Amino acid sequence: MNMAVELGGNELRSPLIAASGTVGSVVEFAEVASLRPYGAAVAKSVAPVAWDGRKPPRMAPAGASMLNGIGIQNPGVEAWLQEFAPSFADLDVEVWASAVGHTVAEFARVAAAID
C-alpha cells in the first residue's frame, strides 16, 4: 500500500512522523527498532551550546503513568553535528532537526549550523 504524502515540498513514504524526544538522537533508536514505518523522525532538540538539563529527580509517578522533565539535555549543535549527523545518511528514514534556544538569535544560530 502506498502511503506516501507530500509535506512542505518533501515526499515522505508515510504520514507518520516520530516526534522530537520520542526517538532520542534517532541513531540510537535505529539500533533497537525499525524506523521503516515512519516518513520522518525528528531528532532530540539541540541548542547552540550544551545544556545539562534538569537536576534529578527527572521523573515522578503519576497514578498509572509518570511525568518527566528532562530539561532538553543535549550536547550543543557543534558536538551534535560531529557525533550524530554523520550517521543520519545511513538510516532508513528522513531525519529532521529540532532547534531550541532562549532567544531568536540562538534559534537562528542552530538553524544556520545545521543548514
CSV table of N, CA and C in Angstrom, one decimal:
chain,number,residue,atom,x,y,z
A,1,MET,N,0.8,-1.2,0.0
A,1,MET,CA,0.0,0.0,0.0
A,1,MET,C,0.9,1.2,0.0
A,2,ASN,N,0.6,2.1,-0.9
A,2,ASN,CA,1.4,3.4,-1.0
A,2,ASN,C,0.8,4.4,0.0
A,3,MET,N,1.5,4.8,1.0
A,3,MET,CA,1.0,5.8,1.9
A,3,MET,C,1.8,7.1,1.8
A,4,ALA,N,2.5,7.3,0.7
A,4,ALA,CA,3.4,8.5,0.5
A,4,ALA,C,2.5,9.8,0.6
A,5,VAL,N,3.1,10.8,1.2
A,5,VAL,CA,2.5,12.1,1.3
A,5,VAL,C,3.5,13.2,1.0
A,6,GLU,N,3.1,14.3,0.7
A,6,GLU,CA,4.0,15.5,0.5
A,6,GLU,C,3.7,16.4,1.6
A,7,LEU,N,4.8,16.9,2.2
A,7,LEU,CA,4.7,17.8,3.3
A,7,LEU,C,5.8,18.9,3.2
A,8,GLY,N,5.4,20.1,2.9
A,8,GLY,CA,6.4,21.2,2.8
A,8,GLY,C,7.4,20.9,1.7
A,9,GLY,N,7.0,20.3,0.6
A,9,GLY,CA,7.9,20.0,-0.5
A,9,GLY,C,8.7,18.8,-0.4
A,10,ASN,N,8.5,18.1,0.7
A,10,ASN,CA,9.2,16.8,0.9
A,10,ASN,C,8.3,15.7,0.7
A,11,GLU,N,8.7,14.7,-0.1
A,11,GLU,CA,7.9,13.5,-0.2
A,11,GLU,C,8.3,12.5,0.8
A,12,LEU,N,7.3,12.1,1.7
A,12,LEU,CA,7.6,11.1,2.7
A,12,LEU,C,6.9,9.8,2.4
A,13,ARG,N,7.5,8.7,2.7
A,13,ARG,CA,6.9,7.4,2.3
A,13,ARG,C,5.7,7.1,3.2
A,14,SER,N,5.5,7.8,4.3
A,14,SER,CA,4.4,7.6,5.3
A,14,SER,C,4.1,8.9,6.0
A,15,PRO,N,2.8,9.1,6.4
A,15,PRO,CA,2.5,10.3,7.1
A,15,PRO,C,2.9,10.3,8.6
A,16,LEU,N,3.4,9.1,9.0
A,16,LEU,CA,3.9,9.0,10.4
A,16,LEU,C,5.2,9.7,10.6
A,17,ILE,N,5.3,10.6,11.6
A,17,ILE,CA,6.5,11.4,11.9
A,17,ILE,C,6.8,11.1,13.4
A,18,ALA,N,7.9,10.6,13.7
A,18,ALA,CA,8.3,10.4,15.1
A,18,ALA,C,8.7,11.7,15.7
A,19,ALA,N,8.0,12.2,16.7
A,19,ALA,CA,8.2,13.5,17.3
A,19,ALA,C,9.6,13.6,18.0
A,20,SER,N,10.1,14.8,18.1
A,20,SER,CA,11.3,15.0,18.8
A,20,SER,C,11.2,14.5,20.3
A,21,GLY,N,12.3,13.8,20.7
A,21,GLY,CA,12.3,13.3,22.0
A,21,GLY,C,11.8,11.9,22.2
A,22,THR,N,11.0,11.4,21.2
A,22,THR,CA,10.5,10.1,21.3
A,22,THR,C,11.4,9.0,20.7
A,23,VAL,N,12.4,9.4,19.9
A,23,VAL,CA,13.3,8.5,19.3
A,23,VAL,C,14.8,8.9,19.6
A,24,GLY,N,15.0,9.7,20.7
A,24,GLY,CA,16.3,10.2,21.0
A,24,GLY,C,17.0,10.9,19.9
A,25,SER,N,18.3,10.4,19.7
A,25,SER,CA,19.1,11.0,18.6
A,25,SER,C,18.7,10.4,17.2
A,26,VAL,N,17.8,9.6,17.2
A,26,VAL,CA,17.3,8.8,16.0
A,26,VAL,C,18.3,7.6,15.8
A,27,VAL,N,19.6,7.9,15.8
A,27,VAL,CA,20.6,6.9,15.6
A,27,VAL,C,20.5,5.8,16.7
A,28,GLU,N,20.4,6.2,17.9
A,28,GLU,CA,20.3,5.2,19.0
A,28,GLU,C,19.0,4.4,18.9
A,29,PHE,N,17.9,5.0,18.5
A,29,PHE,CA,16.6,4.3,18.4
A,29,PHE,C,16.7,3.2,17.2
A,30,ALA,N,17.4,3.6,16.1
A,30,ALA,CA,17.5,2.7,15.0
A,30,ALA,C,18.3,1.4,15.3
A,31,GLU,N,19.1,1.5,16.4
A,31,GLU,CA,19.8,0.3,16.8
A,31,GLU,C,18.9,-0.8,17.5
A,32,VAL,N,17.7,-0.4,17.9
A,32,VAL,CA,16.9,-1.3,18.7
A,32,VAL,C,15.5,-1.5,18.0
A,33,ALA,N,15.1,-0.6,17.1
A,33,ALA,CA,13.8,-0.7,16.5
A,33,ALA,C,13.8,-0.2,15.0
A,34,SER,N,12.9,-0.7,14.3
A,34,SER,CA,12.8,-0.3,12.9
A,34,SER,C,12.2,1.1,12.7
A,35,LEU,N,12.8,1.9,11.9
A,35,LEU,CA,12.2,3.2,11.5
A,35,LEU,C,11.4,3.2,10.2
A,36,ARG,N,11.3,2.0,9.7
A,36,ARG,CA,10.6,1.8,8.4
A,36,ARG,C,9.2,2.4,8.4
A,37,PRO,N,8.4,2.2,9.5
A,37,PRO,CA,7.0,2.8,9.4
A,37,PRO,C,6.9,4.3,9.3
A,38,TYR,N,8.0,5.0,9.6
A,38,TYR,CA,7.9,6.4,9.7
A,38,TYR,C,8.3,7.1,8.3
A,39,GLY,N,7.7,8.2,8.1
A,39,GLY,CA,8.1,9.0,6.9
A,39,GLY,C,9.3,9.9,7.3
A,40,ALA,N,9.3,10.3,8.5
A,40,ALA,CA,10.5,11.1,9.0
A,40,ALA,C,10.6,10.9,10.5
A,41,ALA,N,11.7,11.2,11.1
A,41,ALA,CA,12.0,11.1,12.5
A,41,ALA,C,12.6,12.4,12.9
A,42,VAL,N,12.1,13.1,13.9
A,42,VAL,CA,12.7,14.3,14.4
A,42,VAL,C,13.6,14.0,15.6
A,43,ALA,N,14.9,14.4,15.4
A,43,ALA,CA,15.9,14.1,16.4
A,43,ALA,C,15.7,15.0,17.6
A,44,LYS,N,16.2,14.5,18.7
A,44,LYS,CA,16.1,15.3,20.0
A,44,LYS,C,16.6,16.7,19.8
A,45,SER,N,15.9,17.7,20.4
A,45,SER,CA,16.2,19.1,20.2
A,45,SER,C,17.7,19.4,20.6
A,46,VAL,N,18.3,20.3,19.8
A,46,VAL,CA,19.6,20.7,20.0
A,46,VAL,C,19.7,22.2,20.2
A,47,ALA,N,20.6,22.7,21.1
A,47,ALA,CA,20.8,24.1,21.4
A,47,ALA,C,22.1,24.6,20.8
A,48,PRO,N,22.4,25.9,20.8
A,48,PRO,CA,23.7,26.4,20.3
A,48,PRO,C,24.8,25.9,21.1
A,49,VAL,N,24.6,25.7,22.4
A,49,VAL,CA,25.7,25.2,23.3
A,49,VAL,C,25.1,24.0,24.1
A,50,ALA,N,25.9,23.2,24.7
A,50,ALA,CA,25.5,22.1,25.5
A,50,ALA,C,24.6,22.5,26.7
A,51,TRP,N,23.5,21.8,26.9
A,51,TRP,CA,22.7,22.0,28.1
A,51,TRP,C,22.7,20.8,28.9
A,52,ASP,N,22.9,20.9,30.2
A,52,ASP,CA,22.9,19.8,31.1
A,52,ASP,C,21.5,19.2,31.4
A,53,GLY,N,20.5,20.0,31.2
A,53,GLY,CA,19.1,19.5,31.5
A,53,GLY,C,18.8,19.7,33.0
A,54,ARG,N,17.7,19.2,33.5
A,54,ARG,CA,17.3,19.4,34.9
A,54,ARG,C,18.1,18.5,35.8
A,55,LYS,N,18.2,18.9,37.0
A,55,LYS,CA,18.9,18.1,38.0
A,55,LYS,C,17.8,17.0,38.4
A,56,PRO,N,18.3,15.8,38.8
A,56,PRO,CA,17.3,14.8,39.3
A,56,PRO,C,16.6,15.3,40.6
A,57,PRO,N,15.4,14.8,40.8
A,57,PRO,CA,14.7,13.8,40.0
A,57,PRO,C,14.1,14.3,38.7
A,58,ARG,N,14.2,13.6,37.7
A,58,ARG,CA,13.6,13.9,36.4
A,58,ARG,C,12.3,13.2,36.1
A,59,MET,N,12.0,12.3,36.9
A,59,MET,CA,10.7,11.5,36.7
A,59,MET,C,10.0,11.4,38.0
A,60,ALA,N,8.6,11.4,37.9
A,60,ALA,CA,7.8,11.2,39.1
A,60,ALA,C,6.6,10.4,38.8
A,61,PRO,N,6.2,9.5,39.7
A,61,PRO,CA,5.0,8.7,39.4
A,61,PRO,C,3.7,9.6,39.4
A,62,ALA,N,2.8,9.2,38.6
A,62,ALA,CA,1.5,10.0,38.5
A,62,ALA,C,0.4,9.0,38.2
A,63,GLY,N,0.0,8.3,39.3
A,63,GLY,CA,-1.1,7.3,39.2
A,63,GLY,C,-0.6,6.2,38.3
A,64,ALA,N,-1.3,5.9,37.3
A,64,ALA,CA,-0.9,4.7,36.4
A,64,ALA,C,0.1,5.1,35.3
A,65,SER,N,0.6,6.3,35.4
A,65,SER,CA,1.6,6.8,34.4
A,65,SER,C,2.8,7.5,35.1
A,66,MET,N,3.5,8.3,34.4
A,66,MET,CA,4.6,9.1,35.0
A,66,MET,C,4.7,10.4,34.3
A,67,LEU,N,5.4,11.3,35.0
A,67,LEU,CA,5.7,12.7,34.5
A,67,LEU,C,7.2,12.7,34.4
A,68,ASN,N,7.7,13.3,33.3
A,68,ASN,CA,9.1,13.5,33.2
A,68,ASN,C,9.4,15.0,32.8
A,69,GLY,N,10.6,15.4,33.2
A,69,GLY,CA,11.1,16.7,32.9
A,69,GLY,C,12.6,16.7,32.7
A,70,ILE,N,13.0,16.3,31.5
A,70,ILE,CA,14.4,16.1,31.3
A,70,ILE,C,15.2,17.5,31.2
A,71,GLY,N,14.5,18.5,30.7
A,71,GLY,CA,15.1,19.8,30.6
A,71,GLY,C,15.9,20.0,29.3
A,72,ILE,N,15.6,19.2,28.3
A,72,ILE,CA,16.3,19.3,27.0
A,72,ILE,C,17.8,19.2,27.0
A,73,GLN,N,18.3,18.2,27.8
A,73,GLN,CA,19.7,17.9,27.8
A,73,GLN,C,20.2,17.6,26.4
A,74,ASN,N,21.3,18.2,26.0
A,74,ASN,CA,21.8,18.0,24.6
A,74,ASN,C,23.3,18.4,24.6
A,75,PRO,N,24.0,17.9,23.6
A,75,PRO,CA,25.5,18.2,23.6
A,75,PRO,C,25.8,19.6,22.9
A,76,GLY,N,24.9,20.3,22.4
A,76,GLY,CA,25.2,21.5,21.7
A,76,GLY,C,25.3,21.2,20.2
A,77,VAL,N,25.0,22.2,19.3
A,77,VAL,CA,24.9,21.9,17.9
A,77,VAL,C,26.2,21.4,17.3
A,78,GLU,N,27.4,22.0,17.7
A,78,GLU,CA,28.6,21.6,17.0
A,78,GLU,C,28.9,20.1,17.4
A,79,ALA,N,28.8,19.7,18.6
A,79,ALA,CA,29.0,18.3,19.0
A,79,ALA,C,28.0,17.4,18.4
A,80,TRP,N,26.7,17.9,18.3
A,80,TRP,CA,25.7,17.1,17.6
A,80,TRP,C,26.0,16.8,16.2
A,81,LEU,N,26.5,17.9,15.5
A,81,LEU,CA,26.8,17.7,14.1
A,81,LEU,C,28.0,16.7,13.9
A,82,GLN,N,28.9,16.6,14.8
A,82,GLN,CA,30.0,15.7,14.7
A,82,GLN,C,29.6,14.3,15.2
A,83,GLU,N,28.8,14.2,16.2
A,83,GLU,CA,28.5,12.9,16.8
A,83,GLU,C,27.4,12.1,16.2
A,84,PHE,N,26.3,12.8,15.8
A,84,PHE,CA,25.1,12.2,15.3
A,84,PHE,C,24.8,12.4,13.8
A,85,ALA,N,25.0,13.6,13.3
A,85,ALA,CA,24.6,13.9,12.0
A,85,ALA,C,25.3,13.0,10.9
A,86,PRO,N,26.5,12.7,11.0
A,86,PRO,CA,27.1,11.8,10.0
A,86,PRO,C,26.4,10.5,9.8
A,87,SER,N,25.8,10.0,10.8
A,87,SER,CA,25.1,8.7,10.7
A,87,SER,C,23.7,8.7,10.1
A,88,PHE,N,23.2,9.9,10.0
A,88,PHE,CA,21.8,10.1,9.5
A,88,PHE,C,21.6,9.5,8.1
A,89,ALA,N,22.6,9.7,7.2
A,89,ALA,CA,22.5,9.2,5.9
A,89,ALA,C,22.4,7.7,5.8
A,90,ASP,N,22.9,7.0,6.8
A,90,ASP,CA,22.8,5.5,6.8
A,90,ASP,C,21.5,5.0,7.3
A,91,LEU,N,20.6,5.8,7.8
A,91,LEU,CA,19.4,5.4,8.4
A,91,LEU,C,18.3,5.3,7.3
A,92,ASP,N,17.3,4.4,7.6
A,92,ASP,CA,16.2,4.2,6.6
A,92,ASP,C,15.0,5.1,6.9
A,93,VAL,N,15.3,6.4,7.1
A,93,VAL,CA,14.3,7.4,7.4
A,93,VAL,C,14.9,8.8,7.2
A,94,GLU,N,14.0,9.7,6.8
A,94,GLU,CA,14.5,11.1,6.7
A,94,GLU,C,14.5,11.6,8.1
A,95,VAL,N,15.7,12.2,8.5
A,95,VAL,CA,15.8,12.8,9.8
A,95,VAL,C,15.7,14.3,9.8
A,96,TRP,N,14.9,14.8,10.6
A,96,TRP,CA,14.7,16.3,10.7
A,96,TRP,C,15.3,16.7,12.1
A,97,ALA,N,15.8,17.9,12.1
A,97,ALA,CA,16.4,18.5,13.3
A,97,ALA,C,15.3,19.3,14.0
A,98,SER,N,15.6,19.5,15.3
A,98,SER,CA,14.7,20.3,16.2
A,98,SER,C,15.6,21.2,17.0
A,99,ALA,N,15.5,22.5,16.7
A,99,ALA,CA,16.3,23.5,17.4
A,99,ALA,C,15.6,24.1,18.6
A,100,VAL,N,16.5,24.4,19.6
A,100,VAL,CA,16.0,25.0,20.9
A,100,VAL,C,16.9,26.1,21.2
A,101,GLY,N,16.4,27.2,21.9
A,101,GLY,CA,17.2,28.3,22.3
A,101,GLY,C,16.4,29.2,23.2
A,102,HIS,N,17.1,30.1,23.8
A,102,HIS,CA,16.5,31.1,24.7
A,102,HIS,C,16.1,32.4,23.9
A,103,THR,N,16.7,32.6,22.8
A,103,THR,CA,16.4,33.8,22.0
A,103,THR,C,16.2,33.5,20.5
A,104,VAL,N,15.7,34.4,19.8
A,104,VAL,CA,15.6,34.2,18.3
A,104,VAL,C,17.0,34.0,17.7
A,105,ALA,N,18.0,34.8,18.2
A,105,ALA,CA,19.3,34.6,17.7
A,105,ALA,C,19.9,33.2,18.0
A,106,GLU,N,19.6,32.6,19.1
A,106,GLU,CA,20.1,31.3,19.4
A,106,GLU,C,19.4,30.2,18.5
A,107,PHE,N,18.1,30.4,18.2
A,107,PHE,CA,17.5,29.5,17.2
A,107,PHE,C,18.1,29.7,15.9
A,108,ALA,N,18.4,30.9,15.5
A,108,ALA,CA,19.0,31.2,14.2
A,108,ALA,C,20.4,30.6,14.1
A,109,ARG,N,21.1,30.6,15.2
A,109,ARG,CA,22.5,30.1,15.2
A,109,ARG,C,22.4,28.5,15.0
A,110,VAL,N,21.5,27.9,15.6
A,110,VAL,CA,21.4,26.4,15.4
A,110,VAL,C,21.0,26.1,14.0
A,111,ALA,N,20.0,26.8,13.5
A,111,ALA,CA,19.5,26.6,12.1
A,111,ALA,C,20.6,26.8,11.1
A,112,ALA,N,21.4,27.9,11.3
A,112,ALA,CA,22.5,28.2,10.4
A,112,ALA,C,23.6,27.1,10.4
A,113,ALA,N,23.8,26.6,11.6
A,113,ALA,CA,24.8,25.5,11.7
A,113,ALA,C,24.4,24.2,11.1
A,114,ILE,N,23.1,23.9,11.2
A,114,ILE,CA,22.5,22.7,10.7
A,114,ILE,C,22.4,22.7,9.1
A,115,ASP,N,22.0,23.9,8.7
A,115,ASP,CA,21.8,24.1,7.2
A,115,ASP,C,23.1,23.8,6.5
